[in-house]
Amino acid sequence: RGYLDNITAIGPRTVGSPENEVLAVNYLLEQIRGIERESTDAHKISIDIQRPTGSFSIDFLGGFTSYYANITNVIVKLEPRSGAEHAVLSNCHFDSVPNTPGASDDAVSCAVMLEILNTLSKSSESLQHAVIFLFNGAEENILQASHGFITQHEWAKSIRAFINLEAAGVGGKELVFQTGPENPWLVQAYVVAAKHPFASVVAQEIFQSGIIPADTDFRIYRDFGNVPGIDLAFIENGYIYHTEYDTSDRILTDSIQRAGDNILAVLKYLATSEKLAKSFEYRHGNVVFFDILGLFVLAYPARVGTIMNYITAAIAFFYLSKKVLQPKPRAVHNLKKLFTAFSLTLTSWVCTLVAVLMVAVFVSIIGRALSWYTHFYVSVSLYGTAAAAKLILVHMLAKKFFYKNMNEQYLGDVFFDASLMIWSIALAVMTQMGLCSAFICTLWVAFPLLTKLMIHKEFSQKGATIKFIVMYMLGMFVPYLYMLYLSWTVFEMFTPVMGRSGSEIPPDMVLAGFIVIFTMILSSYFINFIYLVKSMKTTLVTLTTVFVVTLILVCSGIFFPYSSDAANPKPKRVFLQHTSRRFHDIDGNVVKSDSGIWINGFDYNGISHITPHVPEINDTIRTPCEEQAPFCGLPWILPVHFMFRLVKNWYLPAPEILPRSPVQFKLLSKELMPRNSVRLSFEVSGPSHMSLYVRPRAGSALSRWSLGDGMPVASLGGDYFVFYSRGLHAAPWLFWVELTAPEKHSDGIVSLAIAAHYFFGEDQKSPQLYALLERFPNWTFSSGWSCTYDLFVF
């Protein structure tokens, strides 16, 4: 707790700032040297400060290239006195995004690592392998410091596995949401050692699908170091992740203790494991893993899971085929009834999804998106009741008109079999696709089938008695309990993400879709009860009434999306950049210039809720696109343009800014290369964060450059994006680009723009930006900085 409070007391720790490069580094060194002095003779502690320079390309955010210079890593190696050939890495980052204290992301992880280092160093028990603690100083700059370490530091060669400590929320449990690649022994290490396990292969497959717009150092160690590992993150309260509210007082001591217990135990286990030294022998195979209510973790090889899944599906299909074929003369009739019920169930799901999504579209169109952001129960009352009501309505109509005068007991049996058939097919398909999450389908096939076999006699002889219902509910208890637990985890992660997913994705449609999916899953084995009971009218009327009342309240605007509640804030994120832009022609003349405050709301609502507070931010100042310039001539700090429509950002005219340390951009040379290519060499100096945008002109193509691996990587839309950052005392940035060009190119071969971002210091905020930020309501998190933008043609 003390380490955490002291790190966050430094303030925002943006890469390149004195707070990050000097104060945070000095504090870490002071604590580490204090720990070294008190360590026992069983251990040897080595400390190193690394300031790497490098470049790499990454396919995150549509693809871009990163360049870093003189950033900072603080590295500690704890090993036996006699030394160690192999090591396990523990990674955290002490930098933060601008304008935030970064307690959960990721100061708390660094605090935990300091305490683990302290605990291990005082132990009289010698470790078998080394433990390397990397306090990296540039993760928020899209994973730069980890790249500098794993590709350049001499200790990196000895690393056989790693644990990465991250955050997607503030406090709570730390979730294992990525492992591997392959190396099942690592999951087993966590299963055996972790005292308070919380892990899910479902979270792993969701995260690696790219649905969540985030990434971690795990990718760098995996892709550039070829090292397997475990990725953990705090996921609770993601509403204040990357905001000014991410303060140390919001992280409970219990949460810190829990993380420390887990990570210490796993690190100690790995550092004394025979498998670490021979990890290459155990590298093959994936693992199915999931925790049971946080009590323990079940983990087994994916190949075992595949066999179990296929056996379960085969037994279910055998059961269904046996039922259809008995008695033989009625086989065709039975098959028709089963497939009719199967088709009706699927139809009811499709109708439900369409109906609920139509409600979500309507809510979005009338400007009431995210009404549930602060009040999650609103989403359940609106979309959950609509989904349940629609499902019941479809089956009530089918029962009344299609299955008129049919035996209710027979219908209940057929619809149970139809649900079992759907889950069995889903199990076979997901297993064939190689998805470890198929274990969920196994639960939804095995337990209902066992239940049905146990109560078949009771049901066939007496029908839906109280005893039958009780036994049925008990048999379904395990899959339902696990599904509710899993759905809580999914909504815990996804709901806050909707507040920072850009203006392109309608969040109500996403959340409504999730709610419909969970409603379909949870209702799949209760559809048969619609046919067993005499009437569902009361249930349908109740659900419809709740839905209609909630919809009216949502339309009235009574549920305001955001909250400034001091105990539990849920702010709207707004980014403001006071920008001065200059557009040059091929002769270097300025043909256009302007200045303004460029405003982006980070969610679907844009700025509509802010206009009443700041009337000049309205539809008359929509941001225009400069078609001739890469990325529309706008100073994106990262290539997230695809997440924001131009109709949902604004450009408020403001005076020109004149930074005290302006960017210097020089063309050093032009060289004619073989195969009709031209090489342009440049020198750039400026603030700690800059963005370079490249667009080849018509007929030209960017073939090579001095960045990354030499092969240019285009971003979405076809332009090229380079993210630059530096620590202190970095030399000017030198790079070249090589283009193939047509013989006649009087209007130039490339448009190249440079944006300089001032995230700290005296140039960060202009008086006009300060004044505007003061007027924003207290339920916003408004992050502002100054920047310049210069476009050149060569």
Short mmCIF file of C-alpha atoms in Angstrom, two decimals, residues 186-616:
data_model
loop_
_atom_site.label_atom_id
_atom_site.label_comp_id
_atom_site.label_asym_id
_atom_site.label_seq_id
_atom_site.Cartn_x
_atom_site.Cartn_y
_atom_site.Cartn_z
CA LEU A 186 2.21 -22.74 -17.36
CA VAL A 187 -1.53 -23.01 -16.76
CA GLN A 188 -0.89 -26.03 -14.55
CA ALA A 189 1.61 -23.94 -12.56
CA TYR A 190 -1.08 -21.32 -11.95
CA VAL A 191 -3.64 -23.99 -11.06
CA VAL A 192 -1.33 -25.58 -8.51
CA ALA A 193 0.16 -22.43 -7.01
CA ALA A 194 -2.45 -19.62 -7.08
CA LYS A 195 -4.21 -19.22 -3.74
CA HIS A 196 -7.21 -17.28 -5.08
CA PRO A 197 -7.62 -18.40 -8.71
CA PHE A 198 -9.68 -16.44 -11.25
CA ALA A 199 -9.09 -17.60 -14.81
CA SER A 200 -11.05 -18.19 -17.99
CA VAL A 201 -10.20 -19.55 -21.41
CA VAL A 202 -13.40 -17.82 -22.57
CA ALA A 203 -11.86 -14.45 -21.67
CA GLN A 204 -8.71 -15.49 -23.55
CA GLU A 205 -10.60 -16.29 -26.74
CA ILE A 206 -12.69 -13.11 -26.49
CA PHE A 207 -9.61 -10.92 -25.94
CA GLN A 208 -7.57 -12.56 -28.70
CA SER A 209 -10.47 -12.13 -31.13
CA GLY A 210 -9.78 -8.37 -31.11
CA ILE A 211 -13.29 -7.41 -29.91
CA ILE A 212 -11.82 -5.40 -27.02
CA PRO A 213 -9.76 -2.42 -28.30
CA ALA A 214 -6.76 -3.06 -26.05
CA ASP A 215 -3.47 -4.93 -25.96
CA THR A 216 -0.74 -5.75 -23.45
CA ASP A 217 2.98 -6.51 -23.24
CA PHE A 218 1.98 -10.18 -23.53
CA ARG A 219 1.90 -9.67 -27.31
CA ILE A 220 5.47 -8.34 -27.39
CA TYR A 221 6.98 -11.18 -25.36
CA ARG A 222 5.04 -13.73 -27.42
CA ASP A 223 5.69 -12.27 -30.88
CA PHE A 224 9.17 -10.74 -30.53
CA GLY A 225 10.64 -12.86 -27.73
CA ASN A 226 9.00 -16.19 -28.52
CA VAL A 227 8.42 -16.60 -24.79
CA PRO A 228 5.24 -18.11 -23.29
CA GLY A 229 3.50 -16.47 -20.37
CA ILE A 230 0.48 -15.65 -18.25
CA ASP A 231 -1.44 -12.38 -18.64
CA LEU A 232 -3.36 -11.09 -15.61
CA ALA A 233 -5.48 -7.95 -15.32
CA PHE A 234 -7.70 -6.23 -12.78
CA ILE A 235 -11.12 -5.98 -14.45
CA GLU A 236 -13.44 -4.43 -11.86
CA ASN A 237 -14.81 -0.91 -12.36
CA GLY A 238 -13.48 -0.28 -15.87
CA TYR A 239 -15.56 2.91 -15.92
CA ILE A 240 -12.66 4.86 -14.39
CA TYR A 241 -9.81 3.03 -16.12
CA HIS A 242 -7.50 5.60 -17.79
CA THR A 243 -9.19 8.53 -16.05
CA GLU A 244 -8.32 10.97 -13.29
CA TYR A 245 -10.32 8.77 -10.89
CA ASP A 246 -7.82 5.90 -11.10
CA THR A 247 -6.42 6.78 -7.67
CA SER A 248 -4.80 4.58 -5.05
CA ASP A 249 -7.62 5.03 -2.49
CA ARG A 250 -10.04 3.24 -4.84
CA ILE A 251 -7.99 0.03 -4.76
CA LEU A 252 -8.88 -2.02 -1.70
CA THR A 253 -6.05 -3.42 0.39
CA ASP A 254 -7.75 -6.83 0.07
CA SER A 255 -7.37 -6.58 -3.70
CA ILE A 256 -3.65 -5.82 -3.39
CA GLN A 257 -3.16 -8.66 -0.89
CA ARG A 258 -5.02 -11.11 -3.10
CA ALA A 259 -2.91 -10.22 -6.15
CA GLY A 260 0.28 -10.42 -4.10
CA ASP A 261 -0.62 -13.84 -2.70
CA ASN A 262 -1.33 -15.22 -6.17
CA ILE A 263 1.64 -13.76 -8.02
CA LEU A 264 4.17 -14.53 -5.28
CA ALA A 265 2.99 -18.15 -5.14
CA VAL A 266 3.11 -18.60 -8.93
CA LEU A 267 6.51 -16.89 -9.31
CA LYS A 268 7.96 -18.97 -6.49
CA TYR A 269 6.54 -22.14 -8.04
CA LEU A 270 8.03 -21.33 -11.45
CA ALA A 271 11.39 -20.28 -10.00
CA THR A 272 11.72 -23.69 -8.33
CA SER A 273 10.22 -25.76 -11.15
CA GLU A 274 12.20 -28.32 -13.14
CA LYS A 275 9.93 -27.62 -16.10
CA LEU A 276 11.16 -24.03 -16.48
CA ALA A 277 14.63 -25.22 -17.48
CA LYS A 278 13.15 -27.72 -19.94
CA SER A 279 10.19 -25.64 -21.05
CA PHE A 280 10.82 -26.48 -24.72
CA GLU A 281 9.97 -30.11 -23.92
CA TYR A 282 6.52 -29.14 -22.61
CA ARG A 283 5.64 -26.43 -25.12
CA HIS A 284 3.06 -28.26 -27.27
CA GLY A 285 -0.66 -28.27 -26.73
CA ASN A 286 -3.34 -25.85 -25.54
CA VAL A 287 -5.31 -25.97 -22.32
CA VAL A 288 -8.96 -25.66 -21.41
CA PHE A 289 -9.12 -23.77 -18.11
CA PHE A 290 -11.81 -22.08 -16.04
CA ASP A 291 -12.30 -21.34 -12.38
CA ILE A 292 -15.26 -22.54 -10.36
CA LEU A 293 -16.66 -19.49 -8.55
CA GLY A 294 -13.11 -18.39 -7.71
CA LEU A 295 -12.60 -21.43 -5.47
CA PHE A 296 -10.39 -23.53 -7.72
CA VAL A 297 -9.45 -23.91 -11.38
CA LEU A 298 -10.22 -26.85 -13.62
CA ALA A 299 -7.60 -27.30 -16.34
CA TYR A 300 -7.02 -30.10 -18.79
CA PRO A 301 -5.28 -30.48 -22.17
CA ALA A 302 -7.29 -29.26 -25.15
CA ARG A 303 -6.84 -32.64 -26.86
CA VAL A 304 -8.50 -34.31 -23.86
CA GLY A 305 -11.24 -31.69 -24.10
CA THR A 306 -11.71 -32.51 -27.79
CA ILE A 307 -12.16 -36.21 -27.02
CA MET A 308 -14.57 -35.44 -24.14
CA ASN A 309 -16.56 -33.05 -26.34
CA TYR A 310 -16.92 -35.48 -29.22
CA ILE A 311 -17.88 -38.35 -26.87
CA THR A 312 -20.49 -36.14 -25.17
CA ALA A 313 -21.90 -35.02 -28.52
CA ALA A 314 -21.93 -38.62 -29.80
CA ILE A 315 -23.85 -39.85 -26.72
CA ALA A 316 -26.37 -37.03 -27.17
CA PHE A 317 -26.85 -37.83 -30.86
CA PHE A 318 -27.21 -41.54 -30.00
CA TYR A 319 -29.87 -40.70 -27.41
CA LEU A 320 -31.75 -38.50 -29.90
CA SER A 321 -31.57 -41.06 -32.70
CA LYS A 322 -32.78 -43.81 -30.39
CA LYS A 323 -35.77 -41.70 -29.36
CA VAL A 324 -36.61 -40.86 -32.96
CA LEU A 325 -36.43 -44.51 -34.04
CA GLN A 326 -38.70 -45.82 -31.27
CA PRO A 327 -41.10 -47.15 -32.33
CA LYS A 328 -39.76 -47.73 -35.86
CA PRO A 329 -43.10 -47.24 -37.69
CA ARG A 330 -43.27 -43.69 -36.26
CA ALA A 331 -39.61 -42.81 -37.01
CA VAL A 332 -40.42 -40.43 -39.86
CA HIS A 333 -43.18 -38.78 -37.82
CA ASN A 334 -40.86 -38.41 -34.80
CA LEU A 335 -38.10 -36.99 -36.96
CA LYS A 336 -40.47 -34.40 -38.44
CA LYS A 337 -41.66 -33.34 -35.00
CA LEU A 338 -38.08 -33.05 -33.72
CA PHE A 339 -36.93 -30.94 -36.67
CA THR A 340 -40.08 -28.79 -36.45
CA ALA A 341 -39.31 -28.06 -32.79
CA PHE A 342 -35.65 -27.49 -33.69
CA SER A 343 -36.63 -25.01 -36.43
CA LEU A 344 -39.16 -23.27 -34.20
CA THR A 345 -36.58 -22.82 -31.45
CA LEU A 346 -34.07 -21.31 -33.88
CA THR A 347 -36.81 -19.13 -35.40
CA SER A 348 -37.78 -17.85 -31.96
CA TRP A 349 -34.15 -16.93 -31.30
CA VAL A 350 -33.82 -15.08 -34.61
CA CYS A 351 -37.12 -13.23 -34.06
CA THR A 352 -36.02 -12.29 -30.55
CA LEU A 353 -32.63 -11.01 -31.73
CA VAL A 354 -34.19 -8.94 -34.54
CA ALA A 355 -36.89 -7.49 -32.29
CA VAL A 356 -34.53 -6.51 -29.49
CA LEU A 357 -31.97 -5.05 -31.91
CA MET A 358 -34.77 -2.95 -33.42
CA VAL A 359 -35.45 -1.56 -29.96
CA ALA A 360 -31.72 -0.83 -29.55
CA VAL A 361 -31.63 0.95 -32.94
CA PHE A 362 -34.67 3.03 -31.99
CA VAL A 363 -33.11 4.00 -28.66
CA SER A 364 -29.87 4.98 -30.44
CA ILE A 365 -31.67 7.02 -33.12
CA ILE A 366 -33.60 9.12 -30.61
CA GLY A 367 -30.36 9.96 -28.78
CA ARG A 368 -30.83 7.81 -25.67
CA ALA A 369 -27.86 5.47 -26.16
CA LEU A 370 -25.98 4.35 -23.03
CA SER A 371 -28.95 5.05 -20.71
CA TRP A 372 -27.84 1.92 -18.84
CA TYR A 373 -24.18 2.99 -18.52
CA THR A 374 -24.60 4.20 -14.95
CA HIS A 375 -27.67 2.07 -14.17
CA PHE A 376 -26.97 -1.43 -15.50
CA TYR A 377 -30.34 -2.72 -14.30
CA VAL A 378 -31.93 -0.54 -17.01
CA SER A 379 -30.37 -2.74 -19.72
CA VAL A 380 -31.86 -5.86 -18.12
CA SER A 381 -35.27 -4.20 -17.65
CA LEU A 382 -35.26 -2.95 -21.24
CA TYR A 383 -33.52 -5.57 -23.37
CA GLY A 384 -33.72 -8.59 -21.03
CA THR A 385 -37.49 -8.35 -20.57
CA ALA A 386 -37.99 -7.68 -24.29
CA ALA A 387 -35.95 -10.78 -25.16
CA ALA A 388 -37.77 -13.02 -22.67
CA ALA A 389 -41.20 -11.68 -23.70
CA LYS A 390 -40.52 -12.17 -27.41
CA LEU A 391 -39.30 -15.75 -26.86
CA ILE A 392 -42.40 -16.62 -24.83
CA LEU A 393 -44.72 -14.91 -27.34
CA VAL A 394 -43.36 -16.87 -30.32
CA HIS A 395 -43.79 -20.21 -28.51
CA MET A 396 -47.21 -19.27 -27.11
CA LEU A 397 -48.40 -18.52 -30.66
CA ALA A 398 -46.88 -21.78 -31.90
CA LYS A 399 -48.60 -23.67 -29.12
CA LYS A 400 -51.95 -22.03 -29.81
CA PHE A 401 -52.05 -22.20 -33.60
CA PHE A 402 -49.48 -24.78 -34.73
CA TYR A 403 -49.69 -27.35 -31.93
CA LYS A 404 -53.39 -26.99 -31.22
CA ASN A 405 -54.86 -29.93 -29.23
CA MET A 406 -51.48 -31.73 -29.04
CA ASN A 407 -50.39 -33.53 -25.88
CA GLU A 408 -48.54 -31.02 -23.65
CA GLN A 409 -46.32 -33.68 -22.12
CA TYR A 410 -45.25 -34.83 -25.59
CA LEU A 411 -44.51 -31.23 -26.68
CA GLY A 412 -42.42 -30.58 -23.59
CA ASP A 413 -40.40 -33.72 -24.34
CA VAL A 414 -39.87 -32.77 -28.01
CA PHE A 415 -38.73 -29.23 -27.21
CA PHE A 416 -36.29 -30.51 -24.61
CA ASP A 417 -34.83 -32.77 -27.31
CA ALA A 418 -34.70 -29.85 -29.75
CA SER A 419 -32.65 -27.78 -27.29
CA LEU A 420 -30.37 -30.77 -26.65
CA MET A 421 -29.90 -31.14 -30.42
CA ILE A 422 -28.97 -27.45 -30.81
CA TRP A 423 -26.39 -27.65 -28.02
CA SER A 424 -24.98 -30.92 -29.38
CA ILE A 425 -24.51 -29.39 -32.84
CA ALA A 426 -22.94 -26.27 -31.29
CA LEU A 427 -20.60 -28.52 -29.28
CA ALA A 428 -19.48 -30.43 -32.37
CA VAL A 429 -19.00 -27.27 -34.46
CA MET A 430 -17.05 -25.35 -31.78
CA THR A 431 -14.85 -28.37 -31.12
CA GLN A 432 -14.18 -28.75 -34.84
CA MET A 433 -13.20 -25.04 -34.93
CA GLY A 434 -10.66 -25.69 -32.18
CA LEU A 435 -12.31 -23.38 -29.65
CA CYS A 436 -11.47 -24.26 -26.06
CA SER A 437 -14.67 -22.45 -25.00
CA ALA A 438 -16.58 -25.47 -26.32
CA PHE A 439 -16.45 -26.82 -22.75
CA ILE A 440 -19.50 -24.59 -22.06
CA CYS A 441 -21.49 -26.56 -24.64
CA THR A 442 -20.33 -29.77 -22.96
CA LEU A 443 -21.91 -28.56 -19.71
CA TRP A 444 -25.13 -27.73 -21.54
CA VAL A 445 -25.28 -31.19 -23.13
CA ALA A 446 -24.01 -33.48 -20.36
CA PHE A 447 -25.96 -32.17 -17.35
CA PRO A 448 -29.36 -31.79 -19.08
CA LEU A 449 -28.99 -35.24 -20.67
CA LEU A 450 -28.12 -36.85 -17.34
CA THR A 451 -31.03 -35.02 -15.73
CA LYS A 452 -33.44 -36.19 -18.42
CA LEU A 453 -32.34 -39.81 -18.07
CA MET A 454 -32.75 -39.63 -14.28
CA ILE A 455 -36.24 -38.16 -14.33
CA HIS A 456 -37.57 -39.77 -17.50
CA LYS A 457 -39.59 -42.36 -15.58
CA GLU A 458 -41.16 -39.77 -13.27
CA PHE A 459 -42.06 -37.54 -16.22
CA SER A 460 -43.46 -40.29 -18.45
CA GLN A 461 -45.64 -41.72 -15.68
CA LYS A 462 -46.85 -38.61 -13.84
CA GLY A 463 -46.01 -35.63 -16.04
CA ALA A 464 -44.69 -32.29 -14.74
CA THR A 465 -45.11 -32.90 -11.02
CA ILE A 466 -43.49 -30.85 -8.27
CA LYS A 467 -40.97 -33.66 -7.77
CA PHE A 468 -40.13 -33.55 -11.50
CA ILE A 469 -39.64 -29.77 -11.43
CA VAL A 470 -37.40 -29.91 -8.32
CA MET A 471 -35.25 -32.71 -9.77
CA TYR A 472 -35.10 -30.91 -13.13
CA MET A 473 -33.93 -27.68 -11.48
CA LEU A 474 -31.32 -29.52 -9.42
CA GLY A 475 -29.98 -31.25 -12.52
CA MET A 476 -29.66 -27.91 -14.31
CA PHE A 477 -28.04 -26.19 -11.33
CA VAL A 478 -24.39 -26.61 -12.41
CA PRO A 479 -24.64 -25.26 -16.00
CA TYR A 480 -26.96 -22.43 -14.91
CA LEU A 481 -24.78 -21.41 -11.99
CA TYR A 482 -21.66 -21.41 -14.14
CA MET A 483 -23.39 -19.49 -16.94
CA LEU A 484 -24.59 -16.80 -14.53
CA TYR A 485 -21.07 -16.53 -13.09
CA LEU A 486 -19.58 -16.29 -16.59
CA SER A 487 -22.15 -13.73 -17.72
CA TRP A 488 -21.33 -11.56 -14.70
CA THR A 489 -17.63 -11.65 -15.70
CA VAL A 490 -18.42 -10.81 -19.33
CA PHE A 491 -20.68 -7.88 -18.44
CA GLU A 492 -18.17 -6.69 -15.84
CA MET A 493 -15.59 -6.44 -18.62
CA PHE A 494 -17.71 -5.30 -21.55
CA THR A 495 -20.13 -2.72 -20.13
CA PRO A 496 -17.42 -0.13 -19.27
CA VAL A 497 -15.71 -0.76 -22.64
CA MET A 498 -18.81 0.63 -24.35
CA GLY A 499 -17.93 4.04 -22.90
CA ARG A 500 -14.60 4.13 -24.73
CA SER A 501 -15.25 2.19 -27.94
CA GLY A 502 -15.60 5.20 -30.25
CA SER A 503 -18.52 6.72 -32.14
CA GLU A 504 -18.84 4.01 -34.81
CA ILE A 505 -20.21 1.11 -32.75
CA PRO A 506 -23.76 1.56 -31.37
CA PRO A 507 -23.27 0.34 -27.78
CA ASP A 508 -26.94 -0.40 -27.26
CA MET A 509 -26.89 -2.86 -30.14
CA VAL A 510 -23.78 -4.56 -28.72
CA LEU A 511 -25.17 -4.85 -25.20
CA ALA A 512 -28.63 -5.83 -26.44
CA GLY A 513 -26.99 -8.54 -28.54
CA PHE A 514 -25.13 -9.90 -25.51
CA ILE A 515 -28.29 -9.87 -23.40
CA VAL A 516 -30.25 -11.71 -26.11
CA ILE A 517 -27.49 -14.34 -26.40
CA PHE A 518 -27.47 -14.95 -22.64
CA THR A 519 -31.29 -14.99 -22.60
CA MET A 520 -31.32 -17.63 -25.34
CA ILE A 521 -28.72 -19.72 -23.50
CA LEU A 522 -30.43 -19.50 -20.12
CA SER A 523 -33.90 -20.15 -21.56
CA SER A 524 -32.91 -22.99 -23.88
CA TYR A 525 -33.95 -25.77 -21.47
CA PHE A 526 -37.00 -23.89 -20.17
CA ILE A 527 -38.72 -23.44 -23.53
CA ASN A 528 -40.27 -26.87 -22.95
CA PHE A 529 -42.06 -25.49 -19.87
CA ILE A 530 -43.99 -23.03 -22.10
CA TYR A 531 -45.61 -26.13 -23.60
CA LEU A 532 -46.01 -27.95 -20.27
CA VAL A 533 -47.83 -25.21 -18.32
CA LYS A 534 -51.40 -24.25 -19.09
CA SER A 535 -50.78 -20.54 -19.62
CA MET A 536 -47.90 -18.03 -19.70
CA LYS A 537 -50.12 -14.96 -20.12
CA THR A 538 -49.37 -13.52 -16.68
CA THR A 539 -45.62 -13.89 -17.19
CA LEU A 540 -45.86 -12.36 -20.68
CA VAL A 541 -47.97 -9.41 -19.49
CA THR A 542 -45.58 -8.77 -16.57
CA LEU A 543 -42.49 -8.83 -18.81
CA THR A 544 -44.18 -6.63 -21.42
CA THR A 545 -45.27 -4.12 -18.78
CA VAL A 546 -41.74 -3.85 -17.35
CA PHE A 547 -40.36 -3.42 -20.89
CA VAL A 548 -42.88 -0.72 -21.90
CA VAL A 549 -42.44 1.25 -18.66
CA THR A 550 -38.64 1.07 -18.95
CA LEU A 551 -38.76 2.12 -22.62
CA ILE A 552 -40.94 5.13 -21.77
CA LEU A 553 -38.56 6.13 -18.98
CA VAL A 554 -35.52 5.70 -21.25
CA CYS A 555 -37.18 7.81 -23.98
CA SER A 556 -37.96 10.52 -21.40
CA GLY A 557 -34.26 10.82 -20.59
CA ILE A 558 -34.68 10.08 -16.88
CA PHE A 559 -31.69 7.71 -16.95
CA PHE A 560 -28.71 9.99 -17.52
CA PRO A 561 -25.79 7.92 -18.87
CA TYR A 562 -22.98 9.44 -16.80
CA SER A 563 -22.30 10.00 -13.13
CA SER A 564 -20.07 12.30 -11.07
CA ASP A 565 -20.78 10.40 -7.86
CA ALA A 566 -17.59 10.75 -5.82
CA ALA A 567 -17.83 7.18 -4.51
CA ASN A 568 -18.62 5.56 -7.86
CA PRO A 569 -18.04 7.92 -10.83
CA LYS A 570 -18.89 6.84 -14.36
CA PRO A 571 -17.61 9.72 -16.46
CA LYS A 572 -17.95 10.52 -20.12
CA ARG A 573 -14.55 10.62 -21.82
CA VAL A 574 -13.74 13.64 -23.97
CA PHE A 575 -10.40 14.43 -25.62
CA LEU A 576 -9.53 17.98 -26.60
CA GLN A 577 -6.49 18.99 -28.67
CA HIS A 578 -5.69 22.66 -29.18
CA THR A 579 -4.25 22.37 -32.67
CA SER A 580 -2.43 24.63 -35.10
CA ARG A 581 -2.25 23.24 -38.64
CA ARG A 582 -0.19 24.28 -41.65
CA PHE A 583 -0.47 22.75 -45.13
CA HIS A 584 2.51 23.25 -47.47
CA ASP A 585 2.70 22.81 -51.24
CA ILE A 586 5.52 21.13 -53.17
CA ASP A 587 7.57 24.35 -53.07
CA GLY A 588 7.32 24.60 -49.30
CA ASN A 589 4.81 27.48 -49.29
CA VAL A 590 2.00 27.49 -46.74
CA VAL A 591 -1.20 27.24 -48.78
CA LYS A 592 -3.56 26.86 -45.83
CA SER A 593 -3.37 27.24 -42.07
CA ASP A 594 -5.86 27.23 -39.22
CA SER A 595 -6.10 26.81 -35.47
CA GLY A 596 -8.78 25.29 -33.32
CA ILE A 597 -9.65 22.96 -30.49
CA TRP A 598 -10.33 19.52 -31.95
CA ILE A 599 -12.85 17.66 -29.79
CA ASN A 600 -13.60 13.91 -29.71
CA GLY A 601 -16.19 12.24 -27.52
CA PHE A 602 -15.05 8.68 -26.93
CA ASP A 603 -18.49 7.09 -27.04
CA TYR A 604 -21.47 6.87 -29.37
CA ASN A 605 -23.19 9.93 -27.90
CA GLY A 606 -20.49 12.22 -29.21
CA ILE A 607 -20.87 15.63 -27.63
CA SER A 608 -24.69 15.88 -27.49
CA HIS A 609 -24.85 15.92 -23.68
CA ILE A 610 -22.14 18.60 -23.47
CA THR A 611 -23.64 21.14 -25.90
CA PRO A 612 -26.12 22.49 -23.29
CA HIS A 613 -23.14 23.29 -21.04
CA VAL A 614 -20.87 24.60 -23.82
CA PRO A 615 -23.26 25.93 -26.52
CA GLU A 616 -20.52 26.83 -29.03
#
